[in-house]
PDB file of C-alpha atoms in Angstrom:
ATOM      1  CA  MET A   1     132.761  67.532  96.246  1.00  0.00           C
ATOM      2  CA  GLN A   2     128.908  67.091  96.197  1.00  0.00           C
ATOM      3  CA  LYS A   3     126.217  66.907  93.487  1.00  0.00           C
ATOM      4  CA  VAL A   4     123.357  69.243  93.173  1.00  0.00           C
ATOM      5  CA  GLN A   5     120.430  69.680  90.919  1.00  0.00           C
ATOM      6  CA  ASN A   6     121.105  69.330  87.110  1.00  0.00           C
ATOM      7  CA  GLU A   7     124.387  67.470  87.978  1.00  0.00           C
ATOM      8  CA  ILE A   8     126.330  70.758  88.344  1.00  0.00           C
ATOM      9  CA  PRO A   9     129.230  69.829  90.567  1.00  0.00           C
ATOM     10  CA  PHE A  10     129.243  71.572  93.947  1.00  0.00           C
ATOM     11  CA  PHE A  11     132.680  72.108  95.855  1.00  0.00           C
ATOM     12  CA  ASP A  12     132.498  72.616  99.575  1.00  0.00           C
ATOM     13  CA  GLY A  13     135.458  73.669 101.597  1.00  0.00           C
ATOM     14  CA  LYS A  14     136.580  70.110 102.268  1.00  0.00           C
ATOM     15  CA  SER A  15     137.300  69.659  98.617  1.00  0.00           C
ATOM     16  CA  PHE A  16     140.315  71.970  98.780  1.00  0.00           C
ATOM     17  CA  PHE A  17     141.157  73.496 102.187  1.00  0.00           C
ATOM     18  CA  LYS A  18     143.487  71.477 104.365  1.00  0.00           C
ATOM     19  CA  ASP A  19     144.087  71.786 108.161  1.00  0.00           C
ATOM     20  CA  GLY A  20     141.556  74.564 108.603  1.00  0.00           C
ATOM     21  CA  GLU A  21     143.684  76.925 106.277  1.00  0.00           C
ATOM     22  CA  GLN A  22     140.427  78.553 104.671  1.00  0.00           C
ATOM     23  CA  VAL A  23     142.650  79.343 101.495  1.00  0.00           C
ATOM     24  CA  TYR A  24     143.896  77.519  98.585  1.00  0.00           C
ATOM     25  CA  ILE A  25     145.589  78.215  95.249  1.00  0.00           C
ATOM     26  CA  HIS A  26     146.546  76.131  92.217  1.00  0.00           C
ATOM     27  CA  LEU A  27     147.094  76.458  88.492  1.00  0.00           C
ATOM     28  CA  SER A  28     144.319  75.573  86.085  1.00  0.00           C
ATOM     29  CA  THR A  29     146.626  73.048  84.495  1.00  0.00           C
ATOM     30  CA  ASP A  30     146.792  71.139  87.768  1.00  0.00           C
ATOM     31  CA  PHE A  31     143.042  70.131  87.423  1.00  0.00           C
ATOM     32  CA  PRO A  32     142.395  69.948  83.628  1.00  0.00           C
ATOM     33  CA  ASP A  33     139.399  67.818  84.049  1.00  0.00           C
ATOM     34  CA  PHE A  34     137.411  70.716  85.542  1.00  0.00           C
ATOM     35  CA  VAL A  35     138.457  73.355  83.014  1.00  0.00           C
ATOM     36  CA  GLY A  36     135.373  74.142  80.882  1.00  0.00           C
ATOM     37  CA  VAL A  37     132.979  72.338  83.433  1.00  0.00           C
ATOM     38  CA  LEU A  38     130.109  74.307  84.952  1.00  0.00           C
ATOM     39  CA  HIS A  39     130.332  74.129  88.609  1.00  0.00           C
ATOM     40  CA  ARG A  40     129.499  75.954  91.883  1.00  0.00           C
ATOM     41  CA  HIS A  41     131.489  76.404  95.098  1.00  0.00           C
ATOM     42  CA  GLN A  42     130.981  77.207  98.730  1.00  0.00           C
ATOM     43  CA  PHE A  43     133.863  79.722  98.750  1.00  0.00           C
ATOM     44  CA  ILE A  44     135.025  82.844  96.951  1.00  0.00           C
ATOM     45  CA  GLU A  45     137.200  82.354  93.838  1.00  0.00           C
ATOM     46  CA  ALA A  46     139.746  84.845  92.263  1.00  0.00           C
ATOM     47  CA  VAL A  47     141.053  83.944  88.914  1.00  0.00           C
ATOM     48  CA  TYR A  48     143.918  85.534  87.057  1.00  0.00           C
ATOM     49  CA  ILE A  49     144.589  84.724  83.432  1.00  0.00           C
ATOM     50  CA  LEU A  50     148.334  83.938  82.822  1.00  0.00           C
ATOM     51  CA  SER A  51     147.936  83.092  79.268  1.00  0.00           C
ATOM     52  CA  GLY A  52     145.451  82.437  76.535  1.00  0.00           C
ATOM     53  CA  GLU A  53     141.942  83.271  76.286  1.00  0.00           C
ATOM     54  CA  ALA A  54     138.621  81.737  77.559  1.00  0.00           C
ATOM     55  CA  VAL A  55     134.933  82.484  77.554  1.00  0.00           C
ATOM     56  CA  HIS A  56     133.773  82.820  81.104  1.00  0.00           C
ATOM     57  CA  THR A  57     130.099  81.634  81.667  1.00  0.00           C
ATOM     58  CA  VAL A  58     128.435  83.088  84.729  1.00  0.00           C
ATOM     59  CA  GLY A  59     124.995  81.677  85.039  1.00  0.00           C
ATOM     60  CA  THR A  60     123.316  82.520  81.731  1.00  0.00           C
ATOM     61  CA  ARG A  61     125.823  85.431  80.766  1.00  0.00           C
ATOM     62  CA  GLN A  62     129.150  85.034  78.913  1.00  0.00           C
ATOM     63  CA  TYR A  63     132.152  87.245  78.303  1.00  0.00           C
ATOM     64  CA  LYS A  64     135.680  86.805  76.954  1.00  0.00           C
ATOM     65  CA  VAL A  65     138.775  86.855  79.216  1.00  0.00           C
ATOM     66  CA  LYS A  66     142.304  86.800  78.241  1.00  0.00           C
ATOM     67  CA  CYS A  67     145.905  87.171  79.633  1.00  0.00           C
ATOM     68  CA  GLY A  68     146.040  89.976  82.340  1.00  0.00           C
ATOM     69  CA  ASP A  69     142.333  89.887  83.215  1.00  0.00           C
ATOM     70  CA  VAL A  70     141.289  89.126  86.859  1.00  0.00           C
ATOM     71  CA  THR A  71     137.876  87.849  87.914  1.00  0.00           C
ATOM     72  CA  LEU A  72     136.310  87.558  91.365  1.00  0.00           C
ATOM     73  CA  ILE A  73     133.434  85.023  91.485  1.00  0.00           C
ATOM     74  CA  ASN A  74     130.995  84.933  94.363  1.00  0.00           C
ATOM     75  CA  SER A  75     130.047  81.607  96.306  1.00  0.00           C
ATOM     76  CA  GLU A  76     127.130  79.536  95.019  1.00  0.00           C
ATOM     77  CA  VAL A  77     127.369  80.907  91.441  1.00  0.00           C
ATOM     78  CA  PRO A  78     127.336  78.336  88.560  1.00  0.00           C
ATOM     79  CA  HIS A  79     130.257  79.335  86.224  1.00  0.00           C
ATOM     80  CA  LYS A  80     132.969  78.003  84.035  1.00  0.00           C
ATOM     81  CA  PHE A  81     136.036  78.959  81.985  1.00  0.00           C
ATOM     82  CA  THR A  82     135.960  77.463  78.490  1.00  0.00           C
ATOM     83  CA  PRO A  83     139.328  77.778  76.793  1.00  0.00           C
ATOM     84  CA  ILE A  84     139.458  79.437  73.295  1.00  0.00           C
ATOM     85  CA  GLU A  85     141.645  77.013  71.314  1.00  0.00           C
ATOM     86  CA  GLY A  86     142.961  76.982  67.717  1.00  0.00           C
ATOM     87  CA  GLU A  87     146.056  77.342  65.642  1.00  0.00           C
ATOM     88  CA  GLY A  88     148.274  80.110  67.023  1.00  0.00           C
ATOM     89  CA  LYS A  89     146.383  80.275  70.150  1.00  0.00           C
ATOM     90  CA  GLU A  90     148.256  80.295  73.457  1.00  0.00           C
ATOM     91  CA  LYS A  91     147.339  77.557  76.021  1.00  0.00           C
ATOM     92  CA  PHE A  92     144.884  78.745  78.481  1.00  0.00           C
ATOM     93  CA  VAL A  93     146.536  78.857  81.966  1.00  0.00           C
ATOM     94  CA  ALA A  94     145.186  80.772  85.096  1.00  0.00           C
ATOM     95  CA  TYR A  95     145.827  81.098  88.657  1.00  0.00           C
ATOM     96  CA  ASP A  96     142.830  79.861  90.777  1.00  0.00           C
ATOM     97  CA  LEU A  97     142.582  81.279  94.216  1.00  0.00           C
ATOM     98  CA  MET A  98     139.916  80.180  96.611  1.00  0.00           C
ATOM     99  CA  PHE A  99     139.169  81.495 100.220  1.00  0.00           C
ATOM    100  CA  THR A 100     136.300  81.499 102.636  1.00  0.00           C
ATOM    101  CA  THR A 101     134.518  84.504 103.837  1.00  0.00           C
ATOM    102  CA  ASP A 102     136.048  83.922 107.269  1.00  0.00           C
ATOM    103  CA  PHE A 103     139.622  83.865 105.928  1.00  0.00           C
ATOM    104  CA  PHE A 104     140.293  87.583 106.827  1.00  0.00           C
ATOM    105  CA  GLY A 105     139.316  87.340 110.546  1.00  0.00           C
ATOM    106  CA  ALA A 106     137.671  89.984 112.744  1.00  0.00           C
ATOM    107  CA  SER A 107     140.947  91.784 113.382  1.00  0.00           C
ATOM    108  CA  SER A 108     141.409  92.334 109.600  1.00  0.00           C
ATOM    109  CA  ILE A 109     137.975  93.451 109.014  1.00  0.00           C
ATOM    110  CA  LYS A 110     138.465  96.366 111.609  1.00  0.00           C
ATOM    111  CA  MET A 111     141.242  97.931 109.675  1.00  0.00           C
ATOM    112  CA  LYS A 112     140.425 101.436 108.610  1.00  0.00           C
ATOM    113  CA  SER A 113     141.002 100.616 104.779  1.00  0.00           C
ATOM    114  CA  PHE A 114     138.728  97.643 105.025  1.00  0.00           C
ATOM    115  CA  GLU A 115     136.010  99.586 106.711  1.00  0.00           C
ATOM    116  CA  SER A 116     135.737 101.597 103.502  1.00  0.00           C
ATOM    117  CA  LEU A 117     135.728  98.401 101.515  1.00  0.00           C
ATOM    118  CA  LYS A 118     133.050  96.984 103.766  1.00  0.00           C
ATOM    119  CA  ASN A 119     130.751 100.035 103.174  1.00  0.00           C
ATOM    120  CA  SER A 120     131.180 100.207  99.414  1.00  0.00           C
ATOM    121  CA  TYR A 121     132.291  96.966  98.072  1.00  0.00           C
ATOM    122  CA  LEU A 122     129.886  95.046  95.815  1.00  0.00           C
ATOM    123  CA  PHE A 123     130.449  91.532  96.970  1.00  0.00           C
ATOM    124  CA  TYR A 124     127.490  90.345  99.116  1.00  0.00           C
ATOM    125  CA  SER A 125     128.890  87.091 100.675  1.00  0.00           C
ATOM    126  CA  LEU A 126     131.897  88.936 102.024  1.00  0.00           C
ATOM    127  CA  PHE A 127     130.035  91.967 103.552  1.00  0.00           C
ATOM    128  CA  PRO A 128     126.264  90.874 103.462  1.00  0.00           C
ATOM    129  CA  SER A 129     124.782  93.705 105.471  1.00  0.00           C
ATOM    130  CA  GLU A 130     125.967  96.516 103.371  1.00  0.00           C
ATOM    131  CA  SER A 131     125.984  95.082  99.817  1.00  0.00           C
ATOM    132  CA  TYR A 132     123.643  93.547  97.208  1.00  0.00           C
ATOM    133  CA  GLU A 133     123.940  90.383  95.131  1.00  0.00           C
ATOM    134  CA  GLN A 134     126.544  90.597  92.377  1.00  0.00           C
ATOM    135  CA  PRO A 135     127.772  87.203  91.200  1.00  0.00           C
ATOM    136  CA  ASP A 136     131.148  88.176  89.670  1.00  0.00           C
ATOM    137  CA  MET A 137     133.421  91.119  88.969  1.00  0.00           C
ATOM    138  CA  CYS A 138     136.092  91.287  86.271  1.00  0.00           C
ATOM    139  CA  ILE A 139     138.826  93.855  85.532  1.00  0.00           C
ATOM    140  CA  PHE A 140     140.019  93.615  81.984  1.00  0.00           C
ATOM    141  CA  GLY A 141     143.289  94.514  80.232  1.00  0.00           C
ATOM    142  CA  LYS A 142     145.666  94.786  83.211  1.00  0.00           C
ATOM    143  CA  HIS A 143     149.403  93.931  82.941  1.00  0.00           C
ATOM    144  CA  TYR A 144     151.155  91.329  84.897  1.00  0.00           C
ATOM    145  CA  SER A 145     152.613  93.722  87.376  1.00  0.00           C
ATOM    146  CA  ASP A 146     149.112  94.961  88.457  1.00  0.00           C
ATOM    147  CA  TYR A 147     147.786  91.543  89.586  1.00  0.00           C
ATOM    148  CA  GLY A 148     149.991  88.908  88.379  1.00  0.00           C
ATOM    149  CA  GLU A 149     152.620  89.545  90.872  1.00  0.00           C
ATOM    150  CA  ILE A 150     150.113  89.289  93.898  1.00  0.00           C
ATOM    151  CA  PHE A 151     148.859  85.917  92.607  1.00  0.00           C
ATOM    152  CA  THR A 152     152.408  84.686  92.230  1.00  0.00           C
ATOM    153  CA  ARG A 153     153.419  85.684  95.788  1.00  0.00           C
ATOM    154  CA  ILE A 154     150.309  83.961  97.076  1.00  0.00           C
ATOM    155  CA  TYR A 155     151.145  80.725  94.966  1.00  0.00           C
ATOM    156  CA  HIS A 156     154.775  80.689  96.089  1.00  0.00           C
ATOM    157  CA  GLU A 157     153.794  81.152  99.741  1.00  0.00           C
ATOM    158  CA  TYR A 158     151.255  78.445  99.512  1.00  0.00           C
ATOM    159  CA  ILE A 159     153.655  75.941  97.888  1.00  0.00           C
ATOM    160  CA  GLN A 160     156.656  76.572  99.974  1.00  0.00           C
ATOM    161  CA  LYS A 161     154.607  76.757 103.215  1.00  0.00           C
ATOM    162  CA  GLU A 162     157.380  78.626 105.258  1.00  0.00           C
ATOM    163  CA  LYS A 163     156.621  79.923 108.795  1.00  0.00           C
ATOM    164  CA  GLY A 164     153.926  82.543 108.691  1.00  0.00           C
ATOM    165  CA  TYR A 165     152.778  81.741 105.188  1.00  0.00           C
ATOM    166  CA  ILE A 166     149.055  81.959 105.988  1.00  0.00           C
ATOM    167  CA  GLU A 167     149.454  85.402 107.511  1.00  0.00           C
ATOM    168  CA  LEU A 168     151.391  86.692 104.470  1.00  0.00           C
ATOM    169  CA  ILE A 169     148.877  85.084 102.134  1.00  0.00           C
ATOM    170  CA  ARG A 170     146.067  86.943 104.165  1.00  0.00           C
ATOM    171  CA  VAL A 171     147.814  90.254 103.581  1.00  0.00           C
ATOM    172  CA  TYR A 172     148.169  89.553  99.847  1.00  0.00           C
ATOM    173  CA  VAL A 173     144.455  88.675  99.470  1.00  0.00           C
ATOM    174  CA  ILE A 174     143.569  91.838 101.194  1.00  0.00           C
ATOM    175  CA  GLU A 175     145.839  93.781  98.788  1.00  0.00           C
ATOM    176  CA  LEU A 176     144.365  92.062  95.925  1.00  0.00           C
ATOM    177  CA  ILE A 177     140.726  92.935  96.934  1.00  0.00           C
ATOM    178  CA  ILE A 178     141.593  96.441  97.729  1.00  0.00           C
ATOM    179  CA  LYS A 179     143.460  97.029  94.430  1.00  0.00           C
ATOM    180  CA  MET A 180     140.341  95.577  92.632  1.00  0.00           C
ATOM    181  CA  PHE A 181     138.071  97.895  94.497  1.00  0.00           C
ATOM    182  CA  ARG A 182     140.266 100.880  93.659  1.00  0.00           C
ATOM    183  CA  ASP A 183     140.434  99.964  89.984  1.00  0.00           C
ATOM    184  CA  ILE A 184     136.703  99.572  89.864  1.00  0.00           C
ATOM    185  CA  GLU A 185     135.910 102.811  91.767  1.00  0.00           C
ATOM    186  CA  LYS A 186     138.628 104.982  90.783  1.00  0.00           C
ATOM    187  CA  GLU A 187     138.039 108.338  89.083  1.00  0.00           C
ATOM    188  CA  GLY A 188     139.486 109.062  85.650  1.00  0.00           C
ATOM    189  CA  ASN A 189     138.774 108.470  82.006  1.00  0.00           C
ATOM    190  CA  VAL A 190     136.856 105.313  80.892  1.00  0.00           C
ATOM    191  CA  GLU A 191     138.149 103.539  77.899  1.00  0.00           C
ATOM    192  CA  LEU A 192     135.524 102.153  75.454  1.00  0.00           C
ATOM    193  CA  SER A 193     136.995  98.790  74.542  1.00  0.00           C
ATOM    194  CA  PRO A 194     134.883  96.637  72.414  1.00  0.00           C
ATOM    195  CA  ASP A 195     134.012  94.433  75.260  1.00  0.00           C
ATOM    196  CA  LYS A 196     132.821  97.441  77.295  1.00  0.00           C
ATOM    197  CA  LYS A 197     130.768  98.753  74.394  1.00  0.00           C
ATOM    198  CA  GLU A 198     128.897  95.403  74.284  1.00  0.00           C
ATOM    199  CA  LEU A 199     128.246  95.703  78.089  1.00  0.00           C
ATOM    200  CA  VAL A 200     126.706  99.117  77.385  1.00  0.00           C
ATOM    201  CA  ARG A 201     124.802  97.762  74.381  1.00  0.00           C
ATOM    202  CA  LYS A 202     123.348  95.146  76.562  1.00  0.00           C
ATOM    203  CA  ALA A 203     122.262  97.717  79.259  1.00  0.00           C
ATOM    204  CA  VAL A 204     120.678  99.995  76.708  1.00  0.00           C
ATOM    205  CA  LYS A 205     118.743  96.983  75.252  1.00  0.00           C
ATOM    206  CA  TYR A 206     117.515  96.293  78.640  1.00  0.00           C
ATOM    207  CA  ILE A 207     116.483  99.878  79.354  1.00  0.00           C
ATOM    208  CA  GLU A 208     114.728 100.098  76.017  1.00  0.00           C
ATOM    209  CA  GLU A 209     112.706  96.918  76.800  1.00  0.00           C
ATOM    210  CA  ASN A 210     111.788  98.035  80.462  1.00  0.00           C
ATOM    211  CA  TYR A 211     111.838 101.908  80.140  1.00  0.00           C
ATOM    212  CA  ASN A 212     108.590 102.143  81.962  1.00  0.00           C
ATOM    213  CA  GLU A 213     109.733 100.261  85.081  1.00  0.00           C
ATOM    214  CA  PRO A 214     111.796 101.435  87.930  1.00  0.00           C
ATOM    215  CA  LEU A 215     115.402 100.884  87.052  1.00  0.00           C
ATOM    216  CA  SER A 216     118.090 101.783  89.576  1.00  0.00           C
ATOM    217  CA  LEU A 217     121.723 102.278  88.605  1.00  0.00           C
ATOM    218  CA  GLY A 218     122.711  99.590  91.041  1.00  0.00           C
ATOM    219  CA  PHE A 219     120.384  97.045  89.535  1.00  0.00           C
ATOM    220  CA  LEU A 220     121.361  97.907  85.913  1.00  0.00           C
ATOM    221  CA  ALA A 221     125.137  97.707  86.854  1.00  0.00           C
ATOM    222  CA  ALA A 222     124.540  94.282  88.366  1.00  0.00           C
ATOM    223  CA  GLN A 223     123.064  93.154  84.954  1.00  0.00           C
ATOM    224  CA  VAL A 224     126.306  93.604  83.315  1.00  0.00           C
ATOM    225  CA  PHE A 225     128.597  92.592  86.316  1.00  0.00           C
ATOM    226  CA  LEU A 226     130.026  96.221  86.968  1.00  0.00           C
ATOM    227  CA  SER A 227     130.184  98.426  89.951  1.00  0.00           C
ATOM    228  CA  PRO A 228     127.500 101.133  89.971  1.00  0.00           C
ATOM    229  CA  ASP A 229     130.133 103.926  89.864  1.00  0.00           C
ATOM    230  CA  TYR A 230     132.045 102.443  86.970  1.00  0.00           C
ATOM    231  CA  PHE A 231     128.976 101.588  85.031  1.00  0.00           C
ATOM    232  CA  ARG A 232     127.783 105.262  85.519  1.00  0.00           C
ATOM    233  CA  LYS A 233     130.903 106.487  83.899  1.00  0.00           C
ATOM    234  CA  LEU A 234     130.954 103.850  81.146  1.00  0.00           C
ATOM    235  CA  PHE A 235     127.364 104.554  80.161  1.00  0.00           C
ATOM    236  CA  LYS A 236     127.728 108.314  80.082  1.00  0.00           C
ATOM    237  CA  LYS A 237     130.858 108.045  77.923  1.00  0.00           C
ATOM    238  CA  ALA A 238     129.300 105.611  75.468  1.00  0.00           C
ATOM    239  CA  THR A 239     125.770 107.295  75.144  1.00  0.00           C
ATOM    240  CA  GLY A 240     126.324 110.972  76.252  1.00  0.00           C
ATOM    241  CA  TYR A 241     123.516 110.508  78.754  1.00  0.00           C
ATOM    242  CA  SER A 242     123.195 109.530  82.414  1.00  0.00           C
ATOM    243  CA  VAL A 243     121.067 106.406  82.939  1.00  0.00           C
ATOM    244  CA  ALA A 244     118.237 108.512  84.453  1.00  0.00           C
ATOM    245  CA  THR A 245     118.297 110.978  81.514  1.00  0.00           C
ATOM    246  CA  PHE A 246     118.427 108.149  78.963  1.00  0.00           C
ATOM    247  CA  GLN A 247     115.435 106.507  80.608  1.00  0.00           C
ATOM    248  CA  GLN A 248     113.414 109.835  80.822  1.00  0.00           C
ATOM    249  CA  LYS A 249     114.241 110.449  77.123  1.00  0.00           C
ATOM    250  CA  LEU A 250     112.882 107.020  76.128  1.00  0.00           C
ATOM    251  CA  ARG A 251     109.627 107.616  78.313  1.00  0.00           C
ATOM    252  CA  ILE A 252     109.019 111.050  76.802  1.00  0.00           C
ATOM    253  CA  ASP A 253     109.681 109.947  73.214  1.00  0.00           C
ATOM    254  CA  LYS A 254     107.025 107.219  73.787  1.00  0.00           C
ATOM    255  CA  ALA A 255     104.599 109.766  75.278  1.00  0.00           C
ATOM    256  CA  CYS A 256     105.012 111.971  72.359  1.00  0.00           C
ATOM    257  CA  ARG A 257     104.283 109.201  69.897  1.00  0.00           C
ATOM    258  CA  LEU A 258     101.145 108.416  71.878  1.00  0.00           C
ATOM    259  CA  LEU A 259     100.050 112.014  72.083  1.00  0.00           C
ATOM    260  CA  LYS A 260     100.420 112.408  68.271  1.00  0.00           C
ATOM    261  CA  THR A 261      99.074 109.019  67.117  1.00  0.00           C
ATOM    262  CA  THR A 262      96.308 108.067  69.701  1.00  0.00           C
ATOM    263  CA  ASP A 263      93.331 109.588  71.603  1.00  0.00           C
ATOM    264  CA  THR A 264      94.611 108.090  74.945  1.00  0.00           C
ATOM    265  CA  PRO A 265      93.980 110.299  77.836  1.00  0.00           C
ATOM    266  CA  ILE A 266      97.008 111.943  79.143  1.00  0.00           C
ATOM    267  CA  LYS A 267      96.675 110.497  82.507  1.00  0.00           C
ATOM    268  CA  ASP A 268      96.758 106.993  81.050  1.00  0.00           C
ATOM    269  CA  ILE A 269      99.907 107.921  78.835  1.00  0.00           C
ATOM    270  CA  CYS A 270     101.554 109.061  82.112  1.00  0.00           C
ATOM    271  CA  ALA A 271     101.122 105.706  83.724  1.00  0.00           C
ATOM    272  CA  ASP A 272     101.809 103.819  80.579  1.00  0.00           C
ATOM    273  CA  VAL A 273     105.241 105.294  80.176  1.00  0.00           C
ATOM    274  CA  GLY A 274     106.045 104.687  83.857  1.00  0.00           C
ATOM    275  CA  TYR A 275     105.368 107.935  85.802  1.00  0.00           C
ATOM    276  CA  GLN A 276     103.468 107.475  89.079  1.00  0.00           C
ATOM    277  CA  ASP A 277     102.094 110.988  89.308  1.00  0.00           C
ATOM    278  CA  MET A 278     101.087 113.657  86.812  1.00  0.00           C
ATOM    279  CA  THR A 279     103.151 116.358  88.298  1.00  0.00           C
ATOM    280  CA  SER A 280     106.366 114.470  87.612  1.00  0.00           C
ATOM    281  CA  PHE A 281     105.228 113.692  84.212  1.00  0.00           C
ATOM    282  CA  TYR A 282     104.393 117.247  83.203  1.00  0.00           C
ATOM    283  CA  GLN A 283     107.670 118.554  84.726  1.00  0.00           C
ATOM    284  CA  VAL A 284     109.775 116.163  82.829  1.00  0.00           C
ATOM    285  CA  PHE A 285     107.775 116.442  79.517  1.00  0.00           C
ATOM    286  CA  LYS A 286     107.878 120.342  79.639  1.00  0.00           C
ATOM    287  CA  LYS A 287     111.597 120.298  80.352  1.00  0.00           C
ATOM    288  CA  GLN A 288     112.335 117.960  77.479  1.00  0.00           C
ATOM    289  CA  THR A 289     109.934 119.336  74.761  1.00  0.00           C
ATOM    290  CA  GLY A 290     109.280 122.873  75.907  1.00  0.00           C
ATOM    291  CA  LYS A 291     105.629 122.277  75.862  1.00  0.00           C
ATOM    292  CA  THR A 292     102.973 120.777  78.123  1.00  0.00           C
ATOM    293  CA  PRO A 293     101.558 117.351  76.894  1.00  0.00           C
ATOM    294  CA  ASN A 294      98.313 118.986  75.947  1.00  0.00           C
ATOM    295  CA  GLN A 295     100.035 121.820  74.035  1.00  0.00           C
ATOM    296  CA  TYR A 296     102.196 119.087  72.213  1.00  0.00           C
ATOM    297  CA  ARG A 297      99.230 117.024  71.208  1.00  0.00           C
ATOM    298  CA  PHE A 298      97.285 119.921  69.551  1.00  0.00           C
ATOM    299  CA  ASP A 299     100.397 121.685  68.142  1.00  0.00           C
ATOM    300  CA  LYS A 300     100.286 121.604  64.361  1.00  0.00           C
TER     301      LYS A 300
END
């Protein structure tokens, strides 16, 4: 272990990996002194909550995790799990799986199923040429059979260390990541749990405060730690609008207020609300209000 700025502990591979294994797994109860401690690491970390609840702090953001949730944390990201304790609360226990970006090996990455993962998966340190920065991903509310069994198989293989255990663990980790990717990207109905509603609320607030700036779907999804496709579905279900339509509505609503309450030239209003050219502004304004900006300003 090494120290970095602000005394945040930094764990390199030597802290956990033995004999060039490039993978390690333990229970959170094996290292109680590090539970609730902000830290960073040189490797990828996957955490499955076996019991209890905790607040996961990732950089400056926080969200609650509970039994059945699985989280994937990128390398170099400051984070910590702070158990939620109290009368009647289960003890916080989690599987903590660590692996390096080289653990899969070239032969694994050439697998057809992994090529799709490589081209779409939002985990930049694993596939840096095709993906953007996203510090962490979490899948909420799954049952033990969805992910817990995979972590348990990995744990038993690592503890028992029978012949071929590293090869089996590699297969299980690939299965884990592919299952996470499928769950995040799969089609189907999106359930609006309180946690997800809060994520959408944060995204809406961000758009409202930055409506006149270019905001991509991928950028907004990264702000709330979701894949773009899943975020798109979640946002549409919660608001009834696509992200682009919601932002356009905010821009035109602001333009309408300026047209009615100020003498600001239309070209300046166009720029103020975030449009780069008058043609686009006129087209969107007419589509949303049924009038041109000039007609709207002088309409009684």
